[in-house]
Tab-separated table of C-alpha atoms in Angstrom:
chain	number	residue	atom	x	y	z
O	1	UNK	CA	8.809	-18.509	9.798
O	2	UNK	CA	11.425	-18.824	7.025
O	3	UNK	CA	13.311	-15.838	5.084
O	4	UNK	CA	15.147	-16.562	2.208
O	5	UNK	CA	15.739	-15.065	-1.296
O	6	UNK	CA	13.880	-16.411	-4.422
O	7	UNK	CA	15.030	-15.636	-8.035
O	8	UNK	CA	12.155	-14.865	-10.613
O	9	UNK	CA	12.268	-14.854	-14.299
O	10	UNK	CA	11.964	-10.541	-13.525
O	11	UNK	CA	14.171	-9.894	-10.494
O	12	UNK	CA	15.459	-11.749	-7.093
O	13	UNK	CA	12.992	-11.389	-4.609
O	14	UNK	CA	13.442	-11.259	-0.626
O	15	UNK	CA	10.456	-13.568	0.910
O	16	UNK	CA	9.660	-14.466	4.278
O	17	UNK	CA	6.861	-17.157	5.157
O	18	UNK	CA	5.210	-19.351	7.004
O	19	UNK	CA	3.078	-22.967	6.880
O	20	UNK	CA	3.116	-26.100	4.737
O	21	UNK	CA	4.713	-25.580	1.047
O	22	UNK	CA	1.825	-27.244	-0.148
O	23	UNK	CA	-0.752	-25.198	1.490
O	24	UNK	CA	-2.945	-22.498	0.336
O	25	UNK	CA	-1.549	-19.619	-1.213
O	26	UNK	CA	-1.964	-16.566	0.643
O	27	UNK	CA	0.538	-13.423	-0.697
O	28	UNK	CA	0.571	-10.107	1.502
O	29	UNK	CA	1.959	-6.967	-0.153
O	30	UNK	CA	3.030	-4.159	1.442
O	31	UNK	CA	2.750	-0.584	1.279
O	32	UNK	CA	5.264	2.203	0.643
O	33	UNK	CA	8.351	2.642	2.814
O	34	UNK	CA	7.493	-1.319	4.279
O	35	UNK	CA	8.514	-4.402	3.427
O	36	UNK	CA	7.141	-8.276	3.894
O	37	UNK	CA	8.371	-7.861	7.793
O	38	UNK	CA	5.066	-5.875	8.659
O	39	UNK	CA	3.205	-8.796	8.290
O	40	UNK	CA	5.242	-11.314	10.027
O	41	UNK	CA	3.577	-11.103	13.519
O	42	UNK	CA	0.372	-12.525	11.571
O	43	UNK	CA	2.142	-15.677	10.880
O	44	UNK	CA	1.802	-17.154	14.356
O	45	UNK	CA	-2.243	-16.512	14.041
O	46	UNK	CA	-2.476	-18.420	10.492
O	47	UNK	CA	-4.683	-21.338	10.202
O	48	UNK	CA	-2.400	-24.278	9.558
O	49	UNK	CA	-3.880	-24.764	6.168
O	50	UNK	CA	-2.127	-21.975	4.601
O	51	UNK	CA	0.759	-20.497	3.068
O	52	UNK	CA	1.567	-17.359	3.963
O	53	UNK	CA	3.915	-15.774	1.389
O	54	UNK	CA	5.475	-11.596	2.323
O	55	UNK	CA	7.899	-10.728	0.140
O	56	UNK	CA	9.981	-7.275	-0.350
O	57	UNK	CA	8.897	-5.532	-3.106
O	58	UNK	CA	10.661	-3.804	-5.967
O	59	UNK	CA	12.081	-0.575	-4.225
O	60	UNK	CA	12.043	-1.846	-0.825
O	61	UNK	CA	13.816	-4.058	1.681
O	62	UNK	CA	16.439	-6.717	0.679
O	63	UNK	CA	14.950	-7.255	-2.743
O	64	UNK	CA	17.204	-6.801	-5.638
O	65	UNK	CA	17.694	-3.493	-6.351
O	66	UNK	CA	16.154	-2.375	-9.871
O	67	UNK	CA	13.734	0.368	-11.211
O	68	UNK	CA	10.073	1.219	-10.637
O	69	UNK	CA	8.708	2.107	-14.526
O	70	UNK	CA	5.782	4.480	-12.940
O	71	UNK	CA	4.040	4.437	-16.149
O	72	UNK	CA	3.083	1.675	-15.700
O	73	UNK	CA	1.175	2.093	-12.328
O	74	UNK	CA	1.877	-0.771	-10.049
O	75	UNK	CA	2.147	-3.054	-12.833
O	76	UNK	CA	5.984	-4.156	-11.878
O	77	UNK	CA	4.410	-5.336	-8.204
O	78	UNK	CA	1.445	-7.300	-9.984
O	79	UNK	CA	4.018	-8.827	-11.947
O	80	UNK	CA	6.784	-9.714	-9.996
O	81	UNK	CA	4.145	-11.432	-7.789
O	82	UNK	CA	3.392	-13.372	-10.531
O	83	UNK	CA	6.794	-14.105	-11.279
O	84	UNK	CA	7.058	-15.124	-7.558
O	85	UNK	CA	4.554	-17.695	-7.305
O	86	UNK	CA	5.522	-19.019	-10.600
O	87	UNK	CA	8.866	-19.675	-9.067
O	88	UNK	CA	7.735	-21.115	-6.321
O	89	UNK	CA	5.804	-23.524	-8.377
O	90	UNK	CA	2.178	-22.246	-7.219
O	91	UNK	CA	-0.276	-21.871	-9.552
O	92	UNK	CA	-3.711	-22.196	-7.817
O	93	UNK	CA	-5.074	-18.485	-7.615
O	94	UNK	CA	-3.598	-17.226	-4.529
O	95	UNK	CA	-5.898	-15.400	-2.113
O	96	UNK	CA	-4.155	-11.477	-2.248
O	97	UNK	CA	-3.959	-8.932	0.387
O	98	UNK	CA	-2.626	-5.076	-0.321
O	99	UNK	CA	-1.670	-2.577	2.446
O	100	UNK	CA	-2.030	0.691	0.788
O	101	UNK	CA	0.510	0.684	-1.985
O	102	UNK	CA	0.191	-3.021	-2.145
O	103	UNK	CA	-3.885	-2.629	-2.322
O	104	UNK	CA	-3.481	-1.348	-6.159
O	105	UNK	CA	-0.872	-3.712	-6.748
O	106	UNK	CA	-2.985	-7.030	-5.750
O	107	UNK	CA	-6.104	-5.134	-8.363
O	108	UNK	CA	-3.314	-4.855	-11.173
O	109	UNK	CA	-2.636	-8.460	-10.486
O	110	UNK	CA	-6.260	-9.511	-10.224
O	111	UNK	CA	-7.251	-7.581	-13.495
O	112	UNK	CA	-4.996	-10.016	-15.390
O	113	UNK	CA	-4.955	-13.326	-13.612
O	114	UNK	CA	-7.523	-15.291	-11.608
O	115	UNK	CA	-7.525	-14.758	-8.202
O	116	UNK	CA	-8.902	-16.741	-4.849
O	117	UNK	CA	-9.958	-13.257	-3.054
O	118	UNK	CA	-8.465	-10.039	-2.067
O	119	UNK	CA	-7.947	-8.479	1.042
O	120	UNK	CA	-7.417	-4.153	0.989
O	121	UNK	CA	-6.052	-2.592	3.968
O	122	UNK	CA	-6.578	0.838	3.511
O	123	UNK	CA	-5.692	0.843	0.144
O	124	UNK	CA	-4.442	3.946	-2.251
O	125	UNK	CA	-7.543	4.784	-4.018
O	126	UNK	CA	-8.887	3.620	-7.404
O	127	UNK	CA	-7.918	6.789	-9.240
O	128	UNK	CA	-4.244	6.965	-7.436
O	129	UNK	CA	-3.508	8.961	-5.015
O	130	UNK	CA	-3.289	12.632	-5.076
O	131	UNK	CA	-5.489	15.442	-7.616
O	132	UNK	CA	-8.436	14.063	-8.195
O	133	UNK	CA	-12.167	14.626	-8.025
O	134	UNK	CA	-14.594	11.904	-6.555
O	135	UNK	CA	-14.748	10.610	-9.685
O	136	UNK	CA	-11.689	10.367	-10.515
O	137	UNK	CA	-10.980	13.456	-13.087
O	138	UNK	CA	-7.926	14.528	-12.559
O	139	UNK	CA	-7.924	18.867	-11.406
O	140	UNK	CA	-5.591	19.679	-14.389
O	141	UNK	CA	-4.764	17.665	-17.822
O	142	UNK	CA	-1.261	16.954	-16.597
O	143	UNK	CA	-2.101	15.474	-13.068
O	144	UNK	CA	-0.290	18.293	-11.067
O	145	UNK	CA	-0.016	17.658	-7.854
O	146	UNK	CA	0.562	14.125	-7.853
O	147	UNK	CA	3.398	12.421	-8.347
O	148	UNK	CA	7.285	12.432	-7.014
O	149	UNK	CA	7.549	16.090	-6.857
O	150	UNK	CA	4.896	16.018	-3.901
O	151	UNK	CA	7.334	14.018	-1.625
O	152	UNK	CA	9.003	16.000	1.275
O	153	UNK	CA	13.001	16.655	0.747
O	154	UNK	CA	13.723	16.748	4.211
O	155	UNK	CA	11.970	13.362	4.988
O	156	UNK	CA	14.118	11.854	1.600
O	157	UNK	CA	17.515	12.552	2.775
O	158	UNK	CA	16.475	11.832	6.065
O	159	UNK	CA	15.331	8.163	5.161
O	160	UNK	CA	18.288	8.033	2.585
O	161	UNK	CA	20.799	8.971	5.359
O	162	UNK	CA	19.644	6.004	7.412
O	163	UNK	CA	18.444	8.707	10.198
O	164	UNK	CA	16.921	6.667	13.464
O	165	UNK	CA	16.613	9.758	15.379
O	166	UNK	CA	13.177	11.083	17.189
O	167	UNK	CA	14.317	14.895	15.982
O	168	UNK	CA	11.526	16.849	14.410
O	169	UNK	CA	8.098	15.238	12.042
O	170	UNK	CA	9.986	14.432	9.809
O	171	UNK	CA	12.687	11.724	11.398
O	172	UNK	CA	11.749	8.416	9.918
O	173	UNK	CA	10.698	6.984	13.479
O	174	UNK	CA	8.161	9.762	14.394
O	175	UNK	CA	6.776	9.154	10.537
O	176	UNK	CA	6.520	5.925	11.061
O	177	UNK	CA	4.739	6.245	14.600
O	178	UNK	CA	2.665	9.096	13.537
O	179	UNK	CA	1.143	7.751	10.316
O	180	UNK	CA	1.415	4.109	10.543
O	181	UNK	CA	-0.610	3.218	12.737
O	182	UNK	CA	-2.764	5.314	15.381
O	183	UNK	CA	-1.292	8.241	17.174
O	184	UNK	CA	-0.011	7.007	20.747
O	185	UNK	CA	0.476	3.171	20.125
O	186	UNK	CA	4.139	2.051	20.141
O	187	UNK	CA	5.244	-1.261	18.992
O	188	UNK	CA	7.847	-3.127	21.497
O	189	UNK	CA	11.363	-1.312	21.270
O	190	UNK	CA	12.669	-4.425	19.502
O	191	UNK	CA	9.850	-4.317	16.885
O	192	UNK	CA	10.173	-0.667	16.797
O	193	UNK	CA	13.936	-0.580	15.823
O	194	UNK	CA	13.325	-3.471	13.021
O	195	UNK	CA	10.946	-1.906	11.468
O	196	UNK	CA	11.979	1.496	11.789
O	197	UNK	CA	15.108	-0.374	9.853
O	198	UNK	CA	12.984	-2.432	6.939
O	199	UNK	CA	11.716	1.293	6.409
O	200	UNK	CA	15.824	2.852	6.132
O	201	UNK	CA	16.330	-0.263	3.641
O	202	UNK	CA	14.236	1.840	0.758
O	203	UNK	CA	15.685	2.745	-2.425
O	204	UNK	CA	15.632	6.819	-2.557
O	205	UNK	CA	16.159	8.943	-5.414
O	206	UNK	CA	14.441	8.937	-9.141
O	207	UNK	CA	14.608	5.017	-9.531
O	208	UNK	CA	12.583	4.465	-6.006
O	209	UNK	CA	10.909	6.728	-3.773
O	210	UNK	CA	10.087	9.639	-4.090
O	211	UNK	CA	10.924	9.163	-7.318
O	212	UNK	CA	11.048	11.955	-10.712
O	213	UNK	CA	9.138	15.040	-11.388
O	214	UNK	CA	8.128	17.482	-14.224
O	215	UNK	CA	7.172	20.937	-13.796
O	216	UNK	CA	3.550	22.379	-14.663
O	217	UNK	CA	2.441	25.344	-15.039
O	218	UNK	CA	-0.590	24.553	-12.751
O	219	UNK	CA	-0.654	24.532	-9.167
O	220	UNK	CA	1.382	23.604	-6.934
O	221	UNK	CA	3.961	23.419	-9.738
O	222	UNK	CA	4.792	20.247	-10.378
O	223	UNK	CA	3.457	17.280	-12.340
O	224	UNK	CA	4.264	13.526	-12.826
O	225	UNK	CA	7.286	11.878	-13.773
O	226	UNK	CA	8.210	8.540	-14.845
O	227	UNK	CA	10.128	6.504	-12.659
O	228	UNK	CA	9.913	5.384	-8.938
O	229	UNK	CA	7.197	4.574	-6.606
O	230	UNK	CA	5.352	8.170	-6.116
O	231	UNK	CA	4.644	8.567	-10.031
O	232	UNK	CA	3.624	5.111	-10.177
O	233	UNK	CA	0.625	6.127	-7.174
O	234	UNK	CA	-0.399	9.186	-9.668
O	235	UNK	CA	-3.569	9.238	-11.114
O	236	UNK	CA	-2.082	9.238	-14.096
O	237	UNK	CA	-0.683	5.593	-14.164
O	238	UNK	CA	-2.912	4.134	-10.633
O	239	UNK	CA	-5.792	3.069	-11.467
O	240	UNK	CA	-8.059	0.312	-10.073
O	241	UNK	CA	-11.373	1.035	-10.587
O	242	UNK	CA	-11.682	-1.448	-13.460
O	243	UNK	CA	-12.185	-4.670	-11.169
O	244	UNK	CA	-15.891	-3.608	-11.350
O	245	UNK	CA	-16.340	-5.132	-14.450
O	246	UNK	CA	-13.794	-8.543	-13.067
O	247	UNK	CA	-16.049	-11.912	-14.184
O	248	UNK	CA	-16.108	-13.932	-12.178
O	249	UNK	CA	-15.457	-11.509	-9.051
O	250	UNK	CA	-13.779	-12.506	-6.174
O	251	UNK	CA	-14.512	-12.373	-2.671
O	252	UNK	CA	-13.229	-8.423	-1.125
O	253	UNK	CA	-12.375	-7.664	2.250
O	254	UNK	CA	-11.588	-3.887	2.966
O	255	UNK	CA	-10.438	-2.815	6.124
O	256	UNK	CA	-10.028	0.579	6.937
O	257	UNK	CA	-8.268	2.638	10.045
O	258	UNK	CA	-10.933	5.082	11.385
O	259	UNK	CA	-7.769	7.732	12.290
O	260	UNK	CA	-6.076	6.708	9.049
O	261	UNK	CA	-4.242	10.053	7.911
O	262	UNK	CA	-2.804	8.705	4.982
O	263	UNK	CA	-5.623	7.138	3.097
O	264	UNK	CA	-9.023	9.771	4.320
O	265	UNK	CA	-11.125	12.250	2.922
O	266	UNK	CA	-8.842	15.078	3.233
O	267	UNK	CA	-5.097	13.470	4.387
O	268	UNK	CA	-2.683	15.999	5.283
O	269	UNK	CA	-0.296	14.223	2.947
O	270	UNK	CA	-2.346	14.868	-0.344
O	271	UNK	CA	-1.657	18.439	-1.979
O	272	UNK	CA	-5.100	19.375	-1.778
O	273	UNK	CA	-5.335	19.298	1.695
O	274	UNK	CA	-2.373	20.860	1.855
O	275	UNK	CA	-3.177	23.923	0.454
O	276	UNK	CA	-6.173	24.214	2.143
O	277	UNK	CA	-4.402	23.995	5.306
O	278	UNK	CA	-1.831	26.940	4.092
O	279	UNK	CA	0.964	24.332	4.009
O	280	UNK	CA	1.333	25.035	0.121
O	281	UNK	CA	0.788	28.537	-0.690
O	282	UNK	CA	-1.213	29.937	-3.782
O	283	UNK	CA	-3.722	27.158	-3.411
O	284	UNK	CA	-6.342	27.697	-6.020
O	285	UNK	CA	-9.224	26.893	-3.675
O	286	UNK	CA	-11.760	24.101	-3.073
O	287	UNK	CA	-13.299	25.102	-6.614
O	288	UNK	CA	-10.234	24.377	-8.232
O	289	UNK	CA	-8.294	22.124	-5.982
O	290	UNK	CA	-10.398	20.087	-3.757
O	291	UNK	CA	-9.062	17.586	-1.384
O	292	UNK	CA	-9.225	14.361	-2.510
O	293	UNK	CA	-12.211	12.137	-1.360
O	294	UNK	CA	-9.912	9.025	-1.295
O	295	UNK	CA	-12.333	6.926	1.215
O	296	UNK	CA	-15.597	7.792	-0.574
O	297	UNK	CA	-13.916	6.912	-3.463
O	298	UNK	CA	-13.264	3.368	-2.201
O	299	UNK	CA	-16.632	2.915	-0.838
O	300	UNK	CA	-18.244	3.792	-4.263
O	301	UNK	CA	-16.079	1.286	-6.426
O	302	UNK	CA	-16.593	-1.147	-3.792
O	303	UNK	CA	-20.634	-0.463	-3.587
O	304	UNK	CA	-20.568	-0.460	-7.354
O	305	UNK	CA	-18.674	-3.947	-7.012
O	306	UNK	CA	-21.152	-5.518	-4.811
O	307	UNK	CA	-23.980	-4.069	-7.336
O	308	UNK	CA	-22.876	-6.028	-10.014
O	309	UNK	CA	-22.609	-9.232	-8.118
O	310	UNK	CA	-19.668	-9.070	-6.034
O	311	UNK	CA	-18.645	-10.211	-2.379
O	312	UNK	CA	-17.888	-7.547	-0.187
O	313	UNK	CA	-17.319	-7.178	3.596
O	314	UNK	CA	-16.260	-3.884	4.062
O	315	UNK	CA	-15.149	-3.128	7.921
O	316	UNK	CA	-13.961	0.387	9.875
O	317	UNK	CA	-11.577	-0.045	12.044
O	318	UNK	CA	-12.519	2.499	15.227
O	319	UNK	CA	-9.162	3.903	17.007
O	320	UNK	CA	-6.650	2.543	14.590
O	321	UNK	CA	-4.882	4.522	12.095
O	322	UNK	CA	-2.844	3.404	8.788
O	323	UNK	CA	-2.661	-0.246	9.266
O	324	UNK	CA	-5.029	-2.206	11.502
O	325	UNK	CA	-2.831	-5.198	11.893
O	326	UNK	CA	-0.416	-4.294	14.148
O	327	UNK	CA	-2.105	-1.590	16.184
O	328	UNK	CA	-5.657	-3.686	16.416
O	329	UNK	CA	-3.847	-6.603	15.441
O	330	UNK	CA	-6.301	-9.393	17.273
O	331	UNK	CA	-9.313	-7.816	15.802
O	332	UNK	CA	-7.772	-7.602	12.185
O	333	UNK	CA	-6.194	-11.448	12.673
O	334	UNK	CA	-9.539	-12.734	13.549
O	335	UNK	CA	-11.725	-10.814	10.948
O	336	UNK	CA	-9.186	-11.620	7.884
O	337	UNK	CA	-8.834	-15.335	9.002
O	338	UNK	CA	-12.445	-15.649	9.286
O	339	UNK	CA	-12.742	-14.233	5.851
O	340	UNK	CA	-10.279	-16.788	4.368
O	341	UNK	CA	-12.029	-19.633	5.957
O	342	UNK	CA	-15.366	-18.195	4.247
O	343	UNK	CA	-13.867	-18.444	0.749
């Protein structure tokens, strides 16, 4: 494995990676509050054919610290991967792969340039995440209840304090081993306290997460802002349902956590759960404020994706939560390196 910094036409990047320089591309994006280091007990696993590139990106980790324009959905991340490879002198379509965050960011990237495949691990959904019916229609015209005003202060200044404590749900650590990955698996302490610190290395505030906020007058309160990385998951600016209509199509592999509670049908981290759980008062109801279908919404842009003449392998990963590889990491190595050989 190598780590080393890479400057891009758009920003300085922090990369680690592994196999030949010449070798097939193969870029993994993380999600929110990670960075490329989540991936990097994969690299041992890798066929010796490829090139596995994890980088850090904008917001998170030792990347160069500069804003996330939220209007723009994940449109910085499909970019600055481009601006990545291009440095790095690659321009055969690189095979993607997008853990939740990073899933809408390798779809931005695909709707513009050609791609080899692309690989979803539980993926924010095709309409964002947050406020939306299956469809994606959005509860109210302004998107409330999506957006940076939904993230949890305590959790902020807990993550912006650089808190490694286990005190109360909302120390970084007990976030991190509550919603990351299934409920009761623990990485090695070593693993655990690098990771817990590639999560305390994320920019806080407007510019990063959880990012600005505008007040509604529809429930809970607050809408969409502009800047950082939880306005740029809103429904207002996320959006990936348009690969659908991608010619030619690529080859998709989606993954999915069976006791994922961050990407479901009904997460306790999306405001329409929420409310239905009492956690938000003055919830409107189910006729009004529905929790968000975010796996059947997957499933049906996927289905609708193999209709039209895609590739897809969609697989459900039984007792594993957030992100397959690590806590069902042999299972999710062999299936996604199988899949890249199949390409």
């Amino acid at each position: 494995m190598r780590s080393h910094r890479v400057a891009t036409d758009r920003l300085e990047l922090a990369l680690v990676e592994s196999g030949p320089e010449d070798g097939i591309p193969v870029v993994l994006l993380h999600g929110n509050l990670s960075t490329g280091r989540f991936y990097e007990h994969l690299f041992d696993d890798a066929p010796a054919r490829f090139r596995l590139l994890a980088p850090d990106m904008r917001g998170f980790g030792d990347t160069e610290r500069v804003p996330i324009d939220a209007t723009r959905g994940l449109g910085d991340w499909a970019d600055d991967t481009f601006a990545l490879l291009a440095a790095l002198g690659i321009d055969a379509p690189p095979h993607l792969v997008g853990w939740s965050t990073g899933g809408a960011a390798i779809a931005a990237f695909a709707l513009e340039h050609p791609v080899a495949s692309l690989t979803f691990i539980d993926p924010v959904g095709p309409y964002g995440y947050g406020a939306t019916k299956l469809d994606g229609t959005p509860h109210f015209d302004d998107f409330a209840g999506s957006g940076g005003g939904t993230g949890n202060a305590e959790f902020t200044a807990r993550l912006a304090a650089g808190d490694r404590s286990e005190d109360g749900d909302t120390a970084p650590r007990n976030v991190m081993n509550s919603s990351y990955w299934r409920v009761g698996h623990r990485e090695p302490p070593e693993r655990e306290e690098l990771l817990l610190g590639e999560i305390l290395k994320s920019v806080t505030g407007d510019d990063g997460y959880p990012g600005d906020s505008t007040t509604s007058p529809n429930w809970p309160g607050v809408a969409p802002g502009t800047r950082g990385i939880l306005n740029a998951l809103s429904p207002k600016y996320c959006h990936w349902a348009e690969i659908v209509d991608l010619d030619p199509k690529p080859p998709i592999l989606w993954t999915h956590g069976a006791d994922d509670i961050v990407v479901a049908d009904g997460s306790p981290w999306e405001m329409g759960r929420l409310g239905q759980l009492g956690e938000i008062p003055a919830w409107p109801g189910a006729d009004v404020f529905p929790a968000q279908p975010m796996v059947a919404q997957i499933r049906t842009v996927l289905e609708a994706y193999a209709a039209t003449g895609g590739r897809v392998r969609m697989e459900r990963f039984a007792g594993s939560g957030h992100f397959p590889p690590i806590d069902a990491r042999e299972r999710w190595s062999a299936l996604f390196f199988e899949f890249l050989e199949s390409v």
